Amino acid sequence: MNRSKFDLAVGVFVALGMLALGFMALRVGNLASFDGSEGYRLEARFDNIGGLKSRAPVKSAGVVVGRVESIKLDNTTYEAVVSLRVKPEYRFSNDTIASILTSGLLGEQYLSLDVGGDPSYLSDGARIVKTQSAFVLEKLIGQFLFNKAAESSGTSK
Amino acid sequence: MLLIGLEALGASITRTLDRLGLAARFSWGVVSVAGICLVRFSLLVREMYFSGVKSLAIISVSGLFVGMVLAVQGYEVLQRFGSAESLGSLVALSLVRELGPVVSALLFAGRASSAVTAEIGLMRATEQLAAMDMMAVNPLARIVAPRFMAAVVSLPLLAVIFSSAGVLGAYLVGVQLIGIDDGAFWSQMQASVDFRVDVLNGLIKSVVFGVAVGLISVFEGYHAAPTAEGVSSATTRTVVTSSLSVLVLDFVLTVSMFRGLS
């Protein structure tokens, strides 16, 4: 085997490796999809975010329109401040409601945007005023048990 | 009796430290002349052919089968929870984060590093290295450095090829044979595999493994006893030490890379 054959074989090998890396990045990984660096920022405050994590999807009518960028706790109001990035082609009205929902029964949590009827749109850096906190199963069960107890003590009298 | 035991302990510690020091000095020597591969590129290309290209078949076939097995076993467990669609993310994450870099490094140690050790060891035994030294050719730069660099460059490429083959194997079994939804398979995968966190960290892992496996193979070969027995035991030591250090390094790297991840 002479030298140019070595060159050819190694060239094919390296090209194959690069192709595999491209496959990893575009087909297996999420480099091609929306990575959260473009688009405009919105902010929403919640009493409780449950299990929402940064990079969680932001959906409207089930369609992914952006990603959660960061989650912080406001030290004065003790609310969770969630900042999200929304793709530039989607616009939402000023009275949009942001709520934290779960996909499936045990799935990951995502942020849902439900559009209202206001004719003006949220701009970059705006704050979504109407929010609905995450659904915390333990609290709901606690409330249910409490109601049940109150009910049974009411009927026994 | 006690004295003899203590003496043996001391001797073994001294020997280990001596060898570690030798390995460190040798590694520094190799790394400091590794730049020659950029000047004499054809040397690197030749070694990449023997370690990288010739490992392609074993790496891609193993990757394919590992992916297929992962798909079968993963489906078995996931369908109990009614989330068979997550198979894509299970397979891709395990391949990209762990199995790709680790298994390809283990296969590389068996397939290519053992050959490098035997080759350099035999050169030592037949005094070719001494002859080069006599001709004022630095054997570290001419023989050792290209083989080391070939491992460092080839292993990440092989690991990525392994992972890709594995994903394709899982696709074949999961989607074509078992019948998981095509779109769900890929979209679940894309939703959970992050390029920077998963793919790049896997790549960094395989570069580190390449450095470790490459250094061990050239060190064992270069310092092999110049006999047939010495070469054979050096080859065995290469495979054993490389495999162990890959697994230990993998644990250390995984803990430092993925600990912060929830």
Coordinates of C-alpha atoms in Angstrom, one line a residue:
Chain A
M1 CA 0.0 0.0 0.0
N2 CA 1.5 3.3 -1.0
R3 CA 1.2 6.6 0.7
S4 CA -1.7 8.1 -1.3
K5 CA -3.8 5.1 -0.3
F6 CA -3.0 5.7 3.4
D7 CA -4.1 9.3 2.8
L8 CA -7.3 8.3 1.1
A9 CA -8.2 5.8 3.8
V10 CA -7.5 8.2 6.7
G11 CA -9.4 10.9 4.8
V12 CA -12.4 8.7 4.5
F13 CA -12.1 7.8 8.2
V14 CA -11.9 11.4 9.3
A15 CA -14.8 12.4 7.0
L16 CA -16.8 9.5 8.5
G17 CA -16.1 10.7 12.0
M18 CA -17.1 14.3 11.1
L19 CA -20.3 12.9 9.5
A20 CA -21.1 11.0 12.7
L21 CA -20.5 14.1 14.7
G22 CA -22.9 16.0 12.4
F23 CA -25.4 13.2 12.9
M24 CA -25.0 13.5 16.6
A25 CA -25.4 17.2 16.6
L26 CA -28.3 17.5 14.2
R27 CA -30.3 14.3 14.3
V28 CA -29.6 12.9 17.8
G29 CA -28.9 16.2 19.6
N30 CA -30.8 19.4 19.6
L31 CA -28.3 21.8 18.0
A32 CA -30.5 22.2 14.9
S33 CA -33.7 22.9 16.9
F34 CA -34.4 26.1 18.8
D35 CA -31.5 26.5 21.3
G36 CA -32.9 29.5 23.2
S37 CA -30.3 32.0 22.2
E38 CA -32.5 33.9 19.6
G39 CA -35.9 35.4 20.2
Y40 CA -37.2 37.8 22.7
R41 CA -37.3 37.5 26.5
L42 CA -40.3 37.5 28.7
E43 CA -40.6 37.3 32.5
A44 CA -43.2 35.6 34.6
R45 CA -43.6 35.4 38.4
F46 CA -45.0 32.3 40.1
D47 CA -45.9 31.5 43.7
N48 CA -44.7 27.9 43.1
I49 CA -43.0 26.5 40.1
G50 CA -43.1 22.9 41.2
G51 CA -40.6 20.9 39.2
L52 CA -40.0 23.3 36.3
K53 CA -36.4 23.4 35.2
S54 CA -34.4 25.8 33.0
R55 CA -34.4 24.7 29.4
A56 CA -38.0 23.3 29.8
P57 CA -40.2 23.9 26.8
V58 CA -42.6 26.8 26.6
K59 CA -45.7 25.7 24.7
S60 CA -48.8 27.4 23.4
A61 CA -51.6 25.2 22.2
G62 CA -49.1 22.3 22.5
V63 CA -46.6 23.8 20.1
V64 CA -43.1 24.5 21.4
V65 CA -42.6 28.3 21.0
G66 CA -39.6 28.8 23.2
R67 CA -37.6 27.6 26.2
V68 CA -37.2 28.6 29.9
E69 CA -34.0 30.4 30.2
S70 CA -33.5 30.8 34.0
I71 CA -35.3 30.5 37.2
K72 CA -34.5 32.7 40.2
L73 CA -36.1 33.5 43.6
D74 CA -37.0 37.1 44.2
N75 CA -35.7 37.8 47.7
T76 CA -38.3 40.4 48.6
T77 CA -41.5 38.9 47.5
Y78 CA -40.4 35.2 47.7
E79 CA -41.8 34.5 44.2
A80 CA -40.1 32.5 41.6
V81 CA -39.0 34.6 38.7
V82 CA -38.9 32.6 35.5
S83 CA -37.4 34.2 32.4
L84 CA -38.2 32.6 29.1
R85 CA -37.1 33.1 25.5
V86 CA -39.8 33.0 22.8
K87 CA -39.1 32.5 19.1
P88 CA -39.4 35.9 17.3
E89 CA -42.1 34.7 14.9
Y90 CA -44.6 34.1 17.7
R91 CA -46.3 37.1 19.4
F92 CA -48.6 37.0 22.4
S93 CA -51.1 39.4 23.7
N94 CA -50.6 41.5 26.8
D95 CA -53.1 39.5 28.8
T96 CA -51.5 36.1 28.1
I97 CA -51.8 33.7 31.0
A98 CA -48.7 31.7 31.9
S99 CA -49.3 28.4 33.7
I100 CA -47.1 25.5 34.6
L101 CA -48.5 22.1 33.4
T102 CA -47.3 18.6 33.3
S103 CA -47.1 16.6 30.1
G104 CA -48.7 13.2 30.8
L105 CA -49.3 12.0 34.3
L106 CA -45.7 11.7 35.4
G107 CA -44.0 13.6 32.5
E108 CA -41.8 16.7 32.6
Q109 CA -43.3 20.1 33.5
Y110 CA -43.5 22.8 30.9
L111 CA -44.7 26.4 30.7
S112 CA -47.9 26.9 28.8
L113 CA -49.0 30.3 27.4
D114 CA -52.7 30.9 26.8
V115 CA -53.5 33.9 24.7
G116 CA -56.1 36.4 25.8
G117 CA -57.9 39.0 23.8
D118 CA -55.8 42.1 24.2
P119 CA -54.9 43.7 20.9
S120 CA -51.4 44.8 21.9
Y121 CA -48.5 42.4 22.1
L122 CA -45.9 41.6 24.7
S123 CA -42.5 43.0 23.7
D124 CA -39.0 42.1 24.7
G125 CA -38.4 42.1 28.4
A126 CA -42.1 42.4 29.2
R127 CA -43.6 40.7 32.2
I128 CA -46.5 38.3 32.0
V129 CA -48.8 39.4 34.8
K130 CA -51.4 36.6 34.9
T131 CA -49.8 33.4 36.1
Q132 CA -51.0 30.1 37.4
S133 CA -48.7 28.1 39.7
A134 CA -47.7 24.5 39.3
F135 CA -50.0 21.8 40.5
V136 CA -48.4 20.2 43.6
L137 CA -49.9 16.8 44.2
E138 CA -49.1 16.7 47.9
K139 CA -51.0 20.0 48.5
L140 CA -54.0 18.8 46.5
I141 CA -54.1 15.5 48.4
G142 CA -53.7 17.4 51.7
Q143 CA -56.6 19.7 50.8
F144 CA -58.7 16.7 49.7
L145 CA -58.1 14.9 53.0
F146 CA -58.9 18.1 55.0
N147 CA -62.2 18.6 53.1
K148 CA -63.1 14.9 53.6
A149 CA -62.4 15.2 57.4
A150 CA -64.5 18.4 57.6
E151 CA -67.3 16.8 55.7
S152 CA -67.4 13.7 57.9
S153 CA -67.3 15.7 61.1
G154 CA -70.1 17.8 59.7
T155 CA -72.4 14.8 59.0
S156 CA -71.7 13.1 62.3
K157 CA -73.2 16.0 64.2
Chain B
M1 CA 9.2 -13.1 59.3
L2 CA 7.7 -9.7 60.0
L3 CA 10.9 -8.1 58.8
I4 CA 10.8 -9.9 55.5
G5 CA 7.1 -8.9 55.0
L6 CA 8.0 -5.2 55.6
E7 CA 11.0 -5.5 53.3
A8 CA 8.8 -6.9 50.5
L9 CA 6.2 -4.1 51.1
G10 CA 8.9 -1.4 50.9
A11 CA 10.4 -3.0 47.8
S12 CA 7.1 -3.1 46.0
I13 CA 6.3 0.5 46.9
T14 CA 9.7 1.7 45.8
R15 CA 9.3 -0.2 42.5
T16 CA 5.8 1.3 41.9
L17 CA 7.0 4.8 42.6
D18 CA 10.0 4.2 40.4
R19 CA 7.8 3.1 37.5
L20 CA 5.4 6.0 38.1
G21 CA 8.2 8.4 37.9
L22 CA 9.5 6.8 34.8
A23 CA 6.1 6.9 33.2
A24 CA 5.6 10.6 34.1
R25 CA 9.0 11.5 32.7
F26 CA 8.4 9.4 29.6
S27 CA 4.9 11.0 29.1
W28 CA 6.3 14.4 29.4
G29 CA 9.0 13.5 26.8
V30 CA 6.3 12.2 24.4
V31 CA 4.0 15.1 24.8
S32 CA 6.8 17.6 24.4
V33 CA 7.8 16.1 21.0
A34 CA 4.2 15.4 19.9
G35 CA 4.2 18.6 17.9
I36 CA 6.4 16.9 15.3
C37 CA 3.3 15.2 14.0
L38 CA 2.1 18.5 12.6
V39 CA 5.4 19.0 10.7
R40 CA 5.7 15.4 9.5
F41 CA 2.1 14.8 8.9
S42 CA 2.6 11.6 6.9
L43 CA 3.8 9.8 10.0
L44 CA 0.6 10.6 11.8
V45 CA -1.5 9.6 8.8
R46 CA 0.2 6.2 8.6
E47 CA -0.4 5.5 12.3
M48 CA -4.0 6.7 12.0
Y49 CA -4.5 4.2 9.2
F50 CA -3.2 1.3 11.4
S51 CA -5.0 2.3 14.6
G52 CA -8.0 4.2 13.4
V53 CA -9.1 3.0 10.0
K54 CA -8.4 -0.7 10.8
S55 CA -10.5 -0.4 14.0
L56 CA -13.5 1.0 12.0
A57 CA -15.1 -2.4 11.3
I58 CA -15.0 -3.7 14.9
I59 CA -16.1 -0.3 16.3
S60 CA -19.1 0.2 13.9
V61 CA -20.3 -3.4 14.2
S62 CA -20.0 -3.4 18.0
G63 CA -21.8 -0.1 18.1
L64 CA -24.6 -1.4 15.9
F65 CA -25.1 -4.4 18.1
V66 CA -24.8 -2.5 21.4
G67 CA -27.5 -0.2 20.1
M68 CA -29.7 -3.1 19.1
V69 CA -29.4 -4.8 22.5
L70 CA -30.1 -1.5 24.3
A71 CA -33.2 -1.1 22.3
V72 CA -34.5 -4.6 23.1
Q73 CA -33.7 -4.4 26.8
G74 CA -34.8 -0.8 27.1
Y75 CA -38.1 -1.5 25.4
E76 CA -38.7 -4.4 27.8
V77 CA -38.5 -2.2 30.8
L78 CA -40.0 1.0 29.4
Q79 CA -43.1 -0.6 28.1
R80 CA -44.0 -1.7 31.6
F81 CA -44.4 2.0 32.4
G82 CA -46.1 2.7 29.2
S83 CA -43.3 5.0 28.0
A84 CA -41.8 2.9 25.2
E85 CA -41.5 6.2 23.2
S86 CA -38.7 7.3 25.5
L87 CA -36.6 4.5 24.1
G88 CA -34.9 7.0 21.8
S89 CA -33.7 9.2 24.6
L90 CA -32.7 6.2 26.7
V91 CA -30.5 4.7 24.0
A92 CA -29.0 8.0 22.8
L93 CA -28.2 9.3 26.3
S94 CA -26.5 6.0 27.3
L95 CA -24.6 5.8 24.1
V96 CA -23.5 9.4 23.9
R97 CA -22.6 9.9 27.6
E98 CA -21.1 6.5 28.5
L99 CA -21.1 3.6 26.2
G100 CA -19.7 5.4 23.1
P101 CA -16.6 6.7 24.7
V102 CA -16.0 3.8 27.1
V103 CA -16.7 0.8 25.0
S104 CA -14.8 2.2 22.0
A105 CA -11.9 3.0 24.3
L106 CA -11.9 -0.6 25.6
L107 CA -12.2 -2.0 22.0
F108 CA -9.4 0.3 20.9
A109 CA -7.2 -0.8 23.7
G110 CA -7.7 -4.4 22.6
R111 CA -7.6 -3.9 18.9
A112 CA -5.0 -1.1 18.3
S113 CA -3.0 -0.3 21.5
S114 CA -1.9 -4.0 22.0
A115 CA -0.5 -3.9 18.4
V116 CA 1.3 -0.6 19.1
T117 CA 2.9 -2.1 22.3
A118 CA 3.9 -5.3 20.5
E119 CA 5.4 -3.3 17.6
I120 CA 7.4 -0.9 19.7
G121 CA 8.4 -3.7 22.1
L122 CA 9.7 -5.7 19.2
M123 CA 11.6 -2.7 17.9
R124 CA 13.2 -2.4 21.3
A125 CA 14.0 -6.2 21.4
T126 CA 15.6 -6.1 17.9
E127 CA 17.5 -2.9 18.8
Q128 CA 15.9 -0.8 16.1
L129 CA 15.3 1.9 18.6
A130 CA 19.0 1.9 19.7
A131 CA 20.0 2.0 16.0
M132 CA 17.9 5.1 15.5
D133 CA 19.4 6.7 18.5
M134 CA 22.9 6.0 16.9
M135 CA 21.8 7.7 13.7
A136 CA 20.7 10.7 15.7
V137 CA 17.1 10.1 15.0
N138 CA 15.0 10.6 18.2
P139 CA 12.9 7.5 18.5
L140 CA 10.4 9.4 20.7
A141 CA 9.7 11.8 17.9
R142 CA 9.9 9.3 15.0
I143 CA 8.2 6.2 16.5
V144 CA 6.5 7.0 19.7
A145 CA 4.9 10.4 19.2
P146 CA 3.0 9.6 16.0
R147 CA 1.5 6.4 17.6
F148 CA 0.4 8.4 20.6
M149 CA -1.1 11.2 18.6
A150 CA -2.9 8.7 16.4
A151 CA -4.7 7.3 19.4
V152 CA -5.6 10.8 20.6
V153 CA -7.0 11.8 17.2
S154 CA -8.6 8.5 16.3
L155 CA -10.4 7.6 19.5
P156 CA -12.9 10.5 19.6
L157 CA -13.7 9.9 15.9
L158 CA -14.2 6.2 16.7
A159 CA -16.4 7.0 19.7
V160 CA -18.7 9.3 17.7
I161 CA -18.9 6.6 15.0
F162 CA -19.7 4.0 17.7
S163 CA -22.5 6.2 19.1
S164 CA -24.0 6.9 15.7
A165 CA -23.9 3.2 14.7
G166 CA -25.6 2.4 18.1
V167 CA -28.4 5.0 17.5
L168 CA -28.9 3.5 14.0
G169 CA -29.0 0.0 15.5
A170 CA -31.6 1.1 18.1
Y171 CA -33.6 2.7 15.3
L172 CA -33.6 -0.6 13.3
V173 CA -34.8 -2.6 16.2
G174 CA -37.0 -0.1 18.0
V175 CA -38.7 1.4 15.0
Q176 CA -38.5 -1.1 12.3
L177 CA -38.9 -4.4 14.3
I178 CA -40.7 -3.5 17.5
G179 CA -42.8 -0.7 15.9
I180 CA -42.3 2.3 18.1
D181 CA -43.5 5.5 16.4
D182 CA -40.8 7.0 14.1
G183 CA -41.4 10.6 15.0
A184 CA -41.6 10.0 18.7
F185 CA -38.4 8.0 18.7
W186 CA -36.4 10.9 17.1
S187 CA -38.2 13.8 18.8
Q188 CA -37.8 12.3 22.3
M189 CA -34.2 11.8 21.5
Q190 CA -33.7 15.4 20.4
A191 CA -35.6 16.7 23.3
S192 CA -33.3 15.0 25.8
V193 CA -29.8 15.0 24.2
D194 CA -28.2 18.4 24.6
F195 CA -25.3 19.1 22.2
R196 CA -23.1 20.9 24.7
V197 CA -23.8 18.9 27.8
D198 CA -24.0 15.4 26.4
V199 CA -22.3 15.2 23.0
L200 CA -19.4 17.5 23.7
N201 CA -18.8 16.0 27.2
G202 CA -18.8 12.6 25.6
L203 CA -16.2 13.9 23.1
I204 CA -14.0 15.3 25.9
K205 CA -14.2 12.0 27.7
S206 CA -13.0 10.1 24.6
V207 CA -10.1 12.6 24.1
V208 CA -9.0 11.9 27.7
F209 CA -9.3 8.2 27.1
G210 CA -7.3 8.5 23.9
V211 CA -4.5 10.3 25.8
A212 CA -4.5 7.6 28.5
V213 CA -4.7 4.6 26.2
G214 CA -2.1 6.1 23.8
L215 CA 0.4 6.9 26.6
I216 CA 0.0 3.5 28.3
S217 CA 0.5 1.6 25.0
V218 CA 3.7 3.5 24.0
F219 CA 5.1 3.5 27.5
E220 CA 4.6 -0.3 27.9
G221 CA 6.1 -0.9 24.5
Y222 CA 9.1 1.4 24.9
H223 CA 9.9 -0.1 28.3
A224 CA 9.2 -3.7 27.5
A225 CA 11.9 -6.2 28.5
P226 CA 13.8 -7.0 25.2
T227 CA 12.7 -10.6 25.1
A228 CA 9.8 -12.5 23.5
E229 CA 8.4 -13.0 27.0
G230 CA 8.9 -9.3 27.8
V231 CA 7.0 -8.2 24.7
S232 CA 4.1 -10.5 25.4
S233 CA 3.7 -9.5 29.0
A234 CA 4.0 -5.8 28.0
T235 CA 1.1 -6.3 25.6
T236 CA -1.0 -8.0 28.2
R237 CA -0.2 -5.1 30.7
T238 CA -1.2 -2.6 28.1
V239 CA -4.7 -4.1 27.6
V240 CA -5.2 -4.6 31.4
T241 CA -3.9 -1.2 32.5
S242 CA -5.7 0.7 29.7
S243 CA -9.0 -0.9 30.4
L244 CA -8.8 -0.3 34.1
S245 CA -7.7 3.3 33.7
V246 CA -10.4 4.0 31.2
L247 CA -13.0 2.7 33.6
V248 CA -11.6 4.7 36.6
L249 CA -11.2 7.8 34.5
D250 CA -14.7 7.4 33.3
F251 CA -16.0 7.5 36.8
V252 CA -14.0 10.5 37.7
L253 CA -15.0 12.4 34.6
T254 CA -18.6 11.4 34.9
V255 CA -18.8 12.7 38.5
S256 CA -17.2 16.0 37.6
M257 CA -19.2 16.5 34.4
F258 CA -22.7 15.3 35.3
R259 CA -22.9 15.9 39.0
G260 CA -24.6 19.3 38.7
L261 CA -27.2 17.9 36.3
S262 CA -30.5 17.1 37.7

